[in-house]
Amino acid sequence: SFSMRYRIVRPNKTSLPVLSNVIIKKDEAGELAEVSGTIQDYSEQFRADLLERTNLELQKEKELALQMTKQHEEFLASMSHEIRTPMNTIVGLSNLFAKTTVLNEKQQEYIQAIQTNSQRLLGIINDVLDYTNLDVEIFEPNCIEFNTKEIVHSLVKSFKSEANKKGVEFESFIDDSVPEIVYGDVMRISHILSNLLSNSVKFTQSGKIVLSLELAVNEDNSNVLFKVIDTGIGIPEDKKEKIFETFVQLNSSTTNKISGTGLGLPISKKIVELLGGTILLNSWEGIGTEFVITIPISIPIKEVHPKTEVVSLVNSNAYRILLVEDNAFNQMVAIETLESWNENLFIEKAENGEEAIEKLRESDYDIILMDIQMPVMDGHQATIKIRNEFELPKSKTPILAVTAHAFKEEIDKCFKNGMDDYISKPYEGDELISKILRLVGHKKHIQVLSNTQQKQILESESQDTAELVIEIVNTQAIIDFTKGKPDRIQKMVSMFLNDTPNEIAKLKRHFLEGEAQLLRTLAHSFKPKFTYLGMPQLSELAKTIEHRANEGKLDEETSMLIEELAIEVEKAYEELSNFLETI
């Protein structure tokens, strides 16, 4: 007997899938004696079989896509590390050279050119990595206070000479309404403007280029309008949309003379949108081009009280630092950077995680600067061992990840494995010092406060008064953000104490009422607030709640996360109230 699957074609040309079971009987002589069988409709089973085959094929395609994505991410992570490691040396040593050596005018010009082009190359590296990650939501804004005049001056300095060599004037203008100090992602803004100005210089053969800043304020927010205007070749009407497509350049005799990948404008547009802004193009062929970039910014609270005398950020302790780094040049950069800040440091080196663990067994350290990618034992493995296998207080030694990987997954992995913070190579010396001071803690450094307040704190500690125990809040982060100004500290902390209880109650109510988008928006608003007030761990918790709400996951796990946030915030209230009493 046997079975067959085939189709029967009907007179109307439609077909019917059938299953035929055939039984063959033979006589004693082995000759064919009887043939019988059945034919049955196979349509339902046929559809089920087809669906199963389709699902298997889709599953295989999905697994292959995931495998390719993983390989892609691993390649980019490796590339990032390989590029950033030598860049760390170039940027670090050029900065140290400029600070520690008396240079003549020509030497200063050379070193400034090295620094400017190093930063530009780093910007290109960041842009390429951003391009690969923008569509998978790895992009994270990095907002800080910055000086609008300084960013314009820096951009003019970078592009004016090149424009002038072509006989093109380069002008800049800042409207009086624009505050000198604003809060935003200055690195991303610089990259966007650099891309646009680079294009203007390339495609403008005569006339001028103008960079201008204006302020637009409404009831909801404040925006800075950056305008880049040139008298270049312009863009034909039918090409305007295409210039924002990746790897696309205009097909003209002028552009054919200029090399490039065509990534600048697409990346700029995507980053502007991710920063919550817009980019508008106006262009007329043969006349010129205007880009108007609108970026949301915050304006820091202005001081209305008399200025307080502020001391410089100077360390009064001989910190013991364990530097875990296998690259000799990066060791040199780190040591020179640290010693240029404080000559009294005790710095010990380890070339891999295994050496770091042995040294920690033998000695105590105030902080560990931990590289990630190392032979024998990497930074992640070493951190996990320190956190799990050592006893207090060594198991709680602050660990700062010093990583050449710029990916969000890698950064999340650092925190997951027990690291307290991270800094990306190449880093600026001031950024490294600031992070060290924040992690070392309240008792290990002089706060950026007035001389009188410092004296009061030191006197109170010498009299064995009760110490401020920090569990949730890193008060040094508040001091750093407010420049140590008591009035700003009082205002910012008081606002948090007054507003947050109601906001936490709203968060719970949005969850109970199933208002996912309102929950997402409110959780999103918590992130910068927690960061400014020295609670990055709560910022990450709020971020997780935001992501779950964005995915519509109003489940038990989200409820537990909200409850955990509420409990941690309650602890923060008490610590912040005690902190205000010391100001």
PDB file of N, CA and C in Angstrom, residues 193-284:
ATOM      1  N   LEU A 193      26.044  70.788  13.458  1.00  0.00           N
ATOM      2  CA  LEU A 193      26.483  72.038  12.848  1.00  0.00           C
ATOM      3  C   LEU A 193      27.768  71.848  12.052  1.00  0.00           C
ATOM      4  N   SER A 194      28.657  70.994  12.534  1.00  0.00           N
ATOM      5  CA  SER A 194      29.886  70.714  11.792  1.00  0.00           C
ATOM      6  C   SER A 194      29.581  70.080  10.442  1.00  0.00           C
ATOM      7  N   ASN A 195      28.626  69.149  10.423  1.00  0.00           N
ATOM      8  CA  ASN A 195      28.228  68.529   9.162  1.00  0.00           C
ATOM      9  C   ASN A 195      27.692  69.571   8.176  1.00  0.00           C
ATOM     10  N   LEU A 196      26.831  70.459   8.671  1.00  0.00           N
ATOM     11  CA  LEU A 196      26.225  71.454   7.794  1.00  0.00           C
ATOM     12  C   LEU A 196      27.251  72.483   7.317  1.00  0.00           C
ATOM     13  N   LEU A 197      28.112  72.941   8.234  1.00  0.00           N
ATOM     14  CA  LEU A 197      29.126  73.923   7.854  1.00  0.00           C
ATOM     15  C   LEU A 197      30.155  73.322   6.901  1.00  0.00           C
ATOM     16  N   SER A 198      30.486  72.050   7.109  1.00  0.00           N
ATOM     17  CA  SER A 198      31.412  71.377   6.209  1.00  0.00           C
ATOM     18  C   SER A 198      30.853  71.346   4.793  1.00  0.00           C
ATOM     19  N   ASN A 199      29.557  71.055   4.672  1.00  0.00           N
ATOM     20  CA  ASN A 199      28.916  71.068   3.355  1.00  0.00           C
ATOM     21  C   ASN A 199      28.926  72.467   2.750  1.00  0.00           C
ATOM     22  N   SER A 200      28.652  73.474   3.589  1.00  0.00           N
ATOM     23  CA  SER A 200      28.644  74.845   3.075  1.00  0.00           C
ATOM     24  C   SER A 200      30.004  75.243   2.537  1.00  0.00           C
ATOM     25  N   VAL A 201      31.054  74.903   3.258  1.00  0.00           N
ATOM     26  CA  VAL A 201      32.410  75.241   2.801  1.00  0.00           C
ATOM     27  C   VAL A 201      32.724  74.495   1.502  1.00  0.00           C
ATOM     28  N   LYS A 202      32.311  73.240   1.402  1.00  0.00           N
ATOM     29  CA  LYS A 202      32.581  72.447   0.196  1.00  0.00           C
ATOM     30  C   LYS A 202      31.905  73.050  -1.028  1.00  0.00           C
ATOM     31  N   PHE A 203      30.641  73.460  -0.874  1.00  0.00           N
ATOM     32  CA  PHE A 203      29.831  73.804  -2.028  1.00  0.00           C
ATOM     33  C   PHE A 203      29.669  75.304  -2.250  1.00  0.00           C
ATOM     34  N   THR A 204      30.431  76.117  -1.527  1.00  0.00           N
ATOM     35  CA  THR A 204      30.380  77.564  -1.716  1.00  0.00           C
ATOM     36  C   THR A 204      31.713  78.025  -2.292  1.00  0.00           C
ATOM     37  N   GLN A 205      31.670  78.572  -3.494  1.00  0.00           N
ATOM     38  CA  GLN A 205      32.895  79.003  -4.172  1.00  0.00           C
ATOM     39  C   GLN A 205      33.113  80.507  -4.050  1.00  0.00           C
ATOM     40  N   SER A 206      32.071  81.260  -3.714  1.00  0.00           N
ATOM     41  CA  SER A 206      32.197  82.714  -3.552  1.00  0.00           C
ATOM     42  C   SER A 206      31.058  83.200  -2.671  1.00  0.00           C
ATOM     43  N   GLY A 207      31.187  84.435  -2.184  1.00  0.00           N
ATOM     44  CA  GLY A 207      30.144  84.987  -1.326  1.00  0.00           C
ATOM     45  C   GLY A 207      30.451  84.780   0.141  1.00  0.00           C
ATOM     46  N   LYS A 208      29.492  84.217   0.915  1.00  0.00           N
ATOM     47  CA  LYS A 208      29.721  84.073   2.351  1.00  0.00           C
ATOM     48  C   LYS A 208      28.911  82.936   2.951  1.00  0.00           C
ATOM     49  N   ILE A 209      29.329  82.578   4.156  1.00  0.00           N
ATOM     50  CA  ILE A 209      28.654  81.573   4.972  1.00  0.00           C
ATOM     51  C   ILE A 209      28.323  82.234   6.303  1.00  0.00           C
ATOM     52  N   VAL A 210      27.129  82.016   6.795  1.00  0.00           N
ATOM     53  CA  VAL A 210      26.701  82.630   8.055  1.00  0.00           C
ATOM     54  C   VAL A 210      26.184  81.547   9.002  1.00  0.00           C
ATOM     55  N   LEU A 211      26.662  81.588  10.252  1.00  0.00           N
ATOM     56  CA  LEU A 211      26.145  80.747  11.330  1.00  0.00           C
ATOM     57  C   LEU A 211      25.478  81.661  12.339  1.00  0.00           C
ATOM     58  N   SER A 212      24.187  81.460  12.582  1.00  0.00           N
ATOM     59  CA  SER A 212      23.480  82.341  13.520  1.00  0.00           C
ATOM     60  C   SER A 212      22.682  81.539  14.538  1.00  0.00           C
ATOM     61  N   LEU A 213      22.479  82.140  15.725  1.00  0.00           N
ATOM     62  CA  LEU A 213      21.703  81.532  16.809  1.00  0.00           C
ATOM     63  C   LEU A 213      20.611  82.489  17.234  1.00  0.00           C
ATOM     64  N   GLU A 214      19.397  81.972  17.394  1.00  0.00           N
ATOM     65  CA  GLU A 214      18.278  82.741  17.895  1.00  0.00           C
ATOM     66  C   GLU A 214      17.549  81.911  18.946  1.00  0.00           C
ATOM     67  N   LEU A 215      16.732  82.558  19.752  1.00  0.00           N
ATOM     68  CA  LEU A 215      15.967  81.863  20.785  1.00  0.00           C
ATOM     69  C   LEU A 215      14.486  81.970  20.486  1.00  0.00           C
ATOM     70  N   ALA A 216      13.789  80.841  20.555  1.00  0.00           N
ATOM     71  CA  ALA A 216      12.337  80.812  20.394  1.00  0.00           C
ATOM     72  C   ALA A 216      11.736  80.245  21.672  1.00  0.00           C
ATOM     73  N   VAL A 217      10.899  81.023  22.343  1.00  0.00           N
ATOM     74  CA  VAL A 217      10.313  80.605  23.623  1.00  0.00           C
ATOM     75  C   VAL A 217       8.798  80.612  23.512  1.00  0.00           C
ATOM     76  N   ASN A 218       8.151  79.524  23.976  1.00  0.00           N
ATOM     77  CA  ASN A 218       6.700  79.508  24.095  1.00  0.00           C
ATOM     78  C   ASN A 218       6.333  79.025  25.490  1.00  0.00           C
ATOM     79  N   GLU A 219       5.052  78.768  25.720  1.00  0.00           N
ATOM     80  CA  GLU A 219       4.606  78.401  27.064  1.00  0.00           C
ATOM     81  C   GLU A 219       5.171  77.062  27.515  1.00  0.00           C
ATOM     82  N   ASP A 220       5.439  76.176  26.562  1.00  0.00           N
ATOM     83  CA  ASP A 220       5.844  74.813  26.920  1.00  0.00           C
ATOM     84  C   ASP A 220       7.349  74.617  27.010  1.00  0.00           C
ATOM     85  N   ASN A 221       8.102  75.264  26.122  1.00  0.00           N
ATOM     86  CA  ASN A 221       9.536  74.999  26.115  1.00  0.00           C
ATOM     87  C   ASN A 221      10.314  76.138  25.474  1.00  0.00           C
ATOM     88  N   SER A 222      11.638  75.974  25.493  1.00  0.00           N
ATOM     89  CA  SER A 222      12.541  76.920  24.854  1.00  0.00           C
ATOM     90  C   SER A 222      13.327  76.167  23.788  1.00  0.00           C
ATOM     91  N   ASN A 223      13.516  76.816  22.645  1.00  0.00           N
ATOM     92  CA  ASN A 223      14.268  76.218  21.549  1.00  0.00           C
ATOM     93  C   ASN A 223      15.324  77.192  21.063  1.00  0.00           C
ATOM     94  N   VAL A 224      16.488  76.655  20.716  1.00  0.00           N
ATOM     95  CA  VAL A 224      17.494  77.458  20.047  1.00  0.00           C
ATOM     96  C   VAL A 224      17.397  77.162  18.560  1.00  0.00           C
ATOM     97  N   LEU A 225      17.345  78.231  17.754  1.00  0.00           N
ATOM     98  CA  LEU A 225      17.320  78.098  16.304  1.00  0.00           C
ATOM     99  C   LEU A 225      18.732  78.341  15.777  1.00  0.00           C
ATOM    100  N   PHE A 226      19.337  77.275  15.267  1.00  0.00           N
ATOM    101  CA  PHE A 226      20.643  77.382  14.641  1.00  0.00           C
ATOM    102  C   PHE A 226      20.425  77.503  13.129  1.00  0.00           C
ATOM    103  N   LYS A 227      20.993  78.515  12.524  1.00  0.00           N
ATOM    104  CA  LYS A 227      20.853  78.695  11.081  1.00  0.00           C
ATOM    105  C   LYS A 227      22.225  78.649  10.420  1.00  0.00           C
ATOM    106  N   VAL A 228      22.319  77.861   9.355  1.00  0.00           N
ATOM    107  CA  VAL A 228      23.531  77.811   8.536  1.00  0.00           C
ATOM    108  C   VAL A 228      23.121  78.251   7.133  1.00  0.00           C
ATOM    109  N   ILE A 229      23.641  79.392   6.703  1.00  0.00           N
ATOM    110  CA  ILE A 229      23.247  79.995   5.427  1.00  0.00           C
ATOM    111  C   ILE A 229      24.493  80.163   4.563  1.00  0.00           C
ATOM    112  N   ASP A 230      24.387  79.806   3.300  1.00  0.00           N
ATOM    113  CA  ASP A 230      25.523  79.994   2.395  1.00  0.00           C
ATOM    114  C   ASP A 230      25.045  80.479   1.034  1.00  0.00           C
ATOM    115  N   THR A 231      25.984  80.980   0.247  1.00  0.00           N
ATOM    116  CA  THR A 231      25.700  81.436  -1.122  1.00  0.00           C
ATOM    117  C   THR A 231      26.306  80.457  -2.113  1.00  0.00           C
ATOM    118  N   GLY A 232      26.168  79.166  -1.814  1.00  0.00           N
ATOM    119  CA  GLY A 232      26.767  78.128  -2.639  1.00  0.00           C
ATOM    120  C   GLY A 232      25.930  77.758  -3.848  1.00  0.00           C
ATOM    121  N   ILE A 233      26.149  76.543  -4.334  1.00  0.00           N
ATOM    122  CA  ILE A 233      25.531  76.112  -5.587  1.00  0.00           C
ATOM    123  C   ILE A 233      24.030  75.895  -5.468  1.00  0.00           C
ATOM    124  N   GLY A 234      23.529  75.745  -4.255  1.00  0.00           N
ATOM    125  CA  GLY A 234      22.109  75.500  -4.062  1.00  0.00           C
ATOM    126  C   GLY A 234      21.719  74.077  -4.435  1.00  0.00           C
ATOM    127  N   ILE A 235      20.474  73.758  -4.176  1.00  0.00           N
ATOM    128  CA  ILE A 235      19.977  72.398  -4.404  1.00  0.00           C
ATOM    129  C   ILE A 235      18.743  72.477  -5.288  1.00  0.00           C
ATOM    130  N   PRO A 236      18.726  71.738  -6.397  1.00  0.00           N
ATOM    131  CA  PRO A 236      17.540  71.735  -7.264  1.00  0.00           C
ATOM    132  C   PRO A 236      16.302  71.258  -6.509  1.00  0.00           C
ATOM    133  N   GLU A 237      15.149  71.730  -6.931  1.00  0.00           N
ATOM    134  CA  GLU A 237      13.903  71.415  -6.239  1.00  0.00           C
ATOM    135  C   GLU A 237      13.659  69.910  -6.151  1.00  0.00           C
ATOM    136  N   ASP A 238      13.962  69.191  -7.247  1.00  0.00           N
ATOM    137  CA  ASP A 238      13.682  67.760  -7.268  1.00  0.00           C
ATOM    138  C   ASP A 238      14.710  66.929  -6.506  1.00  0.00           C
ATOM    139  N   LYS A 239      15.739  67.569  -5.948  1.00  0.00           N
ATOM    140  CA  LYS A 239      16.781  66.851  -5.214  1.00  0.00           C
ATOM    141  C   LYS A 239      16.707  67.085  -3.702  1.00  0.00           C
ATOM    142  N   LYS A 240      15.837  67.992  -3.276  1.00  0.00           N
ATOM    143  CA  LYS A 240      15.830  68.400  -1.866  1.00  0.00           C
ATOM    144  C   LYS A 240      15.552  67.250  -0.908  1.00  0.00           C
ATOM    145  N   GLU A 241      14.592  66.407  -1.263  1.00  0.00           N
ATOM    146  CA  GLU A 241      14.263  65.300  -0.373  1.00  0.00           C
ATOM    147  C   GLU A 241      15.353  64.241  -0.369  1.00  0.00           C
ATOM    148  N   LYS A 242      16.005  64.037  -1.503  1.00  0.00           N
ATOM    149  CA  LYS A 242      16.989  62.965  -1.630  1.00  0.00           C
ATOM    150  C   LYS A 242      18.251  63.213  -0.815  1.00  0.00           C
ATOM    151  N   ILE A 243      18.571  64.482  -0.547  1.00  0.00           N
ATOM    152  CA  ILE A 243      19.832  64.743   0.155  1.00  0.00           C
ATOM    153  C   ILE A 243      19.815  64.224   1.596  1.00  0.00           C
ATOM    154  N   PHE A 244      18.630  63.911   2.104  1.00  0.00           N
ATOM    155  CA  PHE A 244      18.550  63.352   3.450  1.00  0.00           C
ATOM    156  C   PHE A 244      18.555  61.818   3.436  1.00  0.00           C
ATOM    157  N   GLU A 245      18.708  61.228   2.230  1.00  0.00           N
ATOM    158  CA  GLU A 245      18.812  59.781   2.133  1.00  0.00           C
ATOM    159  C   GLU A 245      20.275  59.372   2.294  1.00  0.00           C
ATOM    160  N   THR A 246      20.504  58.205   2.917  1.00  0.00           N
ATOM    161  CA  THR A 246      21.865  57.772   3.199  1.00  0.00           C
ATOM    162  C   THR A 246      22.639  57.454   1.930  1.00  0.00           C
ATOM    163  N   PHE A 247      23.928  57.809   1.966  1.00  0.00           N
ATOM    164  CA  PHE A 247      24.886  57.526   0.898  1.00  0.00           C
ATOM    165  C   PHE A 247      24.542  58.238  -0.414  1.00  0.00           C
ATOM    166  N   VAL A 248      23.697  59.265  -0.370  1.00  0.00           N
ATOM    167  CA  VAL A 248      23.302  59.964  -1.583  1.00  0.00           C
ATOM    168  C   VAL A 248      24.034  61.289  -1.670  1.00  0.00           C
ATOM    169  N   GLN A 249      24.611  61.578  -2.851  1.00  0.00           N
ATOM    170  CA  GLN A 249      25.169  62.891  -3.136  1.00  0.00           C
ATOM    171  C   GLN A 249      24.547  63.399  -4.424  1.00  0.00           C
ATOM    172  N   LEU A 250      24.465  64.718  -4.564  1.00  0.00           N
ATOM    173  CA  LEU A 250      23.874  65.277  -5.765  1.00  0.00           C
ATOM    174  C   LEU A 250      24.746  64.973  -6.969  1.00  0.00           C
ATOM    175  N   ASN A 251      24.132  64.670  -8.098  1.00  0.00           N
ATOM    176  CA  ASN A 251      24.857  64.316  -9.312  1.00  0.00           C
ATOM    177  C   ASN A 251      25.131  65.581 -10.122  1.00  0.00           C
ATOM    178  N   SER A 252      26.212  66.274  -9.760  1.00  0.00           N
ATOM    179  CA  SER A 252      26.614  67.472 -10.490  1.00  0.00           C
ATOM    180  C   SER A 252      28.111  67.469 -10.650  1.00  0.00           C
ATOM    181  N   SER A 253      28.588  68.323 -11.535  1.00  0.00           N
ATOM    182  CA  SER A 253      30.025  68.374 -11.777  1.00  0.00           C
ATOM    183  C   SER A 253      30.766  68.834 -10.544  1.00  0.00           C
ATOM    184  N   THR A 254      30.103  69.660  -9.724  1.00  0.00           N
ATOM    185  CA  THR A 254      30.770  70.153  -8.523  1.00  0.00           C
ATOM    186  C   THR A 254      30.915  69.055  -7.499  1.00  0.00           C
ATOM    187  N   THR A 255      29.826  68.320  -7.240  1.00  0.00           N
ATOM    188  CA  THR A 255      29.899  67.286  -6.222  1.00  0.00           C
ATOM    189  C   THR A 255      30.781  66.138  -6.637  1.00  0.00           C
ATOM    190  N   ASN A 256      30.877  65.891  -7.930  1.00  0.00           N
ATOM    191  CA  ASN A 256      31.726  64.802  -8.379  1.00  0.00           C
ATOM    192  C   ASN A 256      33.188  65.058  -8.071  1.00  0.00           C
ATOM    193  N   LYS A 257      33.541  66.305  -7.856  1.00  0.00           N
ATOM    194  CA  LYS A 257      34.919  66.637  -7.525  1.00  0.00           C
ATOM    195  C   LYS A 257      35.210  66.441  -6.035  1.00  0.00           C
ATOM    196  N   ILE A 258      34.164  66.229  -5.268  1.00  0.00           N
ATOM    197  CA  ILE A 258      34.316  66.171  -3.815  1.00  0.00           C
ATOM    198  C   ILE A 258      33.960  64.790  -3.319  1.00  0.00           C
ATOM    199  N   SER A 259      34.855  64.186  -2.576  1.00  0.00           N
ATOM    200  CA  SER A 259      34.594  62.849  -2.057  1.00  0.00           C
ATOM    201  C   SER A 259      33.732  62.926  -0.813  1.00  0.00           C
ATOM    202  N   GLY A 260      33.126  61.816  -0.473  1.00  0.00           N
ATOM    203  CA  GLY A 260      32.304  61.769   0.732  1.00  0.00           C
ATOM    204  C   GLY A 260      31.390  60.573   0.703  1.00  0.00           C
ATOM    205  N   THR A 261      30.891  60.211   1.891  1.00  0.00           N
ATOM    206  CA  THR A 261      30.026  59.035   1.975  1.00  0.00           C
ATOM    207  C   THR A 261      28.557  59.384   1.815  1.00  0.00           C
ATOM    208  N   GLY A 262      28.207  60.658   1.978  1.00  0.00           N
ATOM    209  CA  GLY A 262      26.794  61.012   1.929  1.00  0.00           C
ATOM    210  C   GLY A 262      26.057  60.706   3.215  1.00  0.00           C
ATOM    211  N   LEU A 263      26.793  60.555   4.337  1.00  0.00           N
ATOM    212  CA  LEU A 263      26.154  60.242   5.619  1.00  0.00           C
ATOM    213  C   LEU A 263      25.805  61.488   6.430  1.00  0.00           C
ATOM    214  N   GLY A 264      26.501  62.599   6.160  1.00  0.00           N
ATOM    215  CA  GLY A 264      26.389  63.768   7.033  1.00  0.00           C
ATOM    216  C   GLY A 264      24.981  64.269   7.245  1.00  0.00           C
ATOM    217  N   LEU A 265      24.249  64.561   6.162  1.00  0.00           N
ATOM    218  CA  LEU A 265      22.907  65.113   6.299  1.00  0.00           C
ATOM    219  C   LEU A 265      21.893  64.117   6.841  1.00  0.00           C
ATOM    220  N   PRO A 266      21.889  62.847   6.386  1.00  0.00           N
ATOM    221  CA  PRO A 266      20.948  61.885   6.982  1.00  0.00           C
ATOM    222  C   PRO A 266      21.160  61.705   8.476  1.00  0.00           C
ATOM    223  N   ILE A 267      22.427  61.625   8.891  1.00  0.00           N
ATOM    224  CA  ILE A 267      22.711  61.480  10.323  1.00  0.00           C
ATOM    225  C   ILE A 267      22.250  62.718  11.074  1.00  0.00           C
ATOM    226  N   SER A 268      22.558  63.898  10.523  1.00  0.00           N
ATOM    227  CA  SER A 268      22.165  65.143  11.180  1.00  0.00           C
ATOM    228  C   SER A 268      20.656  65.203  11.363  1.00  0.00           C
ATOM    229  N   LYS A 269      19.913  64.856  10.315  1.00  0.00           N
ATOM    230  CA  LYS A 269      18.451  64.901  10.397  1.00  0.00           C
ATOM    231  C   LYS A 269      17.929  63.939  11.458  1.00  0.00           C
ATOM    232  N   LYS A 270      18.480  62.725  11.479  1.00  0.00           N
ATOM    233  CA  LYS A 270      18.011  61.728  12.436  1.00  0.00           C
ATOM    234  C   LYS A 270      18.332  62.155  13.862  1.00  0.00           C
ATOM    235  N   ILE A 271      19.541  62.685  14.088  1.00  0.00           N
ATOM    236  CA  ILE A 271      19.926  63.100  15.437  1.00  0.00           C
ATOM    237  C   ILE A 271      19.072  64.273  15.891  1.00  0.00           C
ATOM    238  N   VAL A 272      18.824  65.230  14.983  1.00  0.00           N
ATOM    239  CA  VAL A 272      17.956  66.367  15.331  1.00  0.00           C
ATOM    240  C   VAL A 272      16.594  65.860  15.802  1.00  0.00           C
ATOM    241  N   GLU A 273      16.041  64.901  15.073  1.00  0.00           N
ATOM    242  CA  GLU A 273      14.720  64.366  15.433  1.00  0.00           C
ATOM    243  C   GLU A 273      14.762  63.630  16.762  1.00  0.00           C
ATOM    244  N   LEU A 274      15.851  62.872  17.013  1.00  0.00           N
ATOM    245  CA  LEU A 274      15.965  62.148  18.276  1.00  0.00           C
ATOM    246  C   LEU A 274      16.164  63.096  19.457  1.00  0.00           C
ATOM    247  N   LEU A 275      16.712  64.280  19.195  1.00  0.00           N
ATOM    248  CA  LEU A 275      16.845  65.294  20.245  1.00  0.00           C
ATOM    249  C   LEU A 275      15.545  66.068  20.441  1.00  0.00           C
ATOM    250  N   GLY A 276      14.514  65.703  19.664  1.00  0.00           N
ATOM    251  CA  GLY A 276      13.222  66.364  19.795  1.00  0.00           C
ATOM    252  C   GLY A 276      13.100  67.618  18.968  1.00  0.00           C
ATOM    253  N   GLY A 277      14.000  67.811  18.005  1.00  0.00           N
ATOM    254  CA  GLY A 277      13.996  69.023  17.201  1.00  0.00           C
ATOM    255  C   GLY A 277      13.553  68.792  15.777  1.00  0.00           C
ATOM    256  N   THR A 278      13.733  69.827  14.948  1.00  0.00           N
ATOM    257  CA  THR A 278      13.374  69.750  13.536  1.00  0.00           C
ATOM    258  C   THR A 278      14.487  70.361  12.703  1.00  0.00           C
ATOM    259  N   ILE A 279      14.558  69.948  11.443  1.00  0.00           N
ATOM    260  CA  ILE A 279      15.515  70.539  10.509  1.00  0.00           C
ATOM    261  C   ILE A 279      14.753  70.943   9.263  1.00  0.00           C
ATOM    262  N   LEU A 280      14.909  72.198   8.852  1.00  0.00           N
ATOM    263  CA  LEU A 280      14.180  72.753   7.717  1.00  0.00           C
ATOM    264  C   LEU A 280      15.186  73.181   6.657  1.00  0.00           C
ATOM    265  N   LEU A 281      14.918  72.838   5.413  1.00  0.00           N
ATOM    266  CA  LEU A 281      15.801  73.180   4.303  1.00  0.00           C
ATOM    267  C   LEU A 281      15.118  74.178   3.377  1.00  0.00           C
ATOM    268  N   ASN A 282      15.829  75.279   3.100  1.00  0.00           N
ATOM    269  CA  ASN A 282      15.431  76.219   2.056  1.00  0.00           C
ATOM    270  C   ASN A 282      16.621  76.346   1.114  1.00  0.00           C
ATOM    271  N   SER A 283      16.401  76.141  -0.177  1.00  0.00           N
ATOM    272  CA  SER A 283      17.519  76.225  -1.111  1.00  0.00           C
ATOM    273  C   SER A 283      17.040  76.628  -2.489  1.00  0.00           C
ATOM    274  N   TRP A 284      17.904  77.372  -3.179  1.00  0.00           N
ATOM    275  CA  TRP A 284      17.600  77.841  -4.518  1.00  0.00           C
ATOM    276  C   TRP A 284      18.817  77.584  -5.387  1.00  0.00           C
TER     277      TRP A 284
END
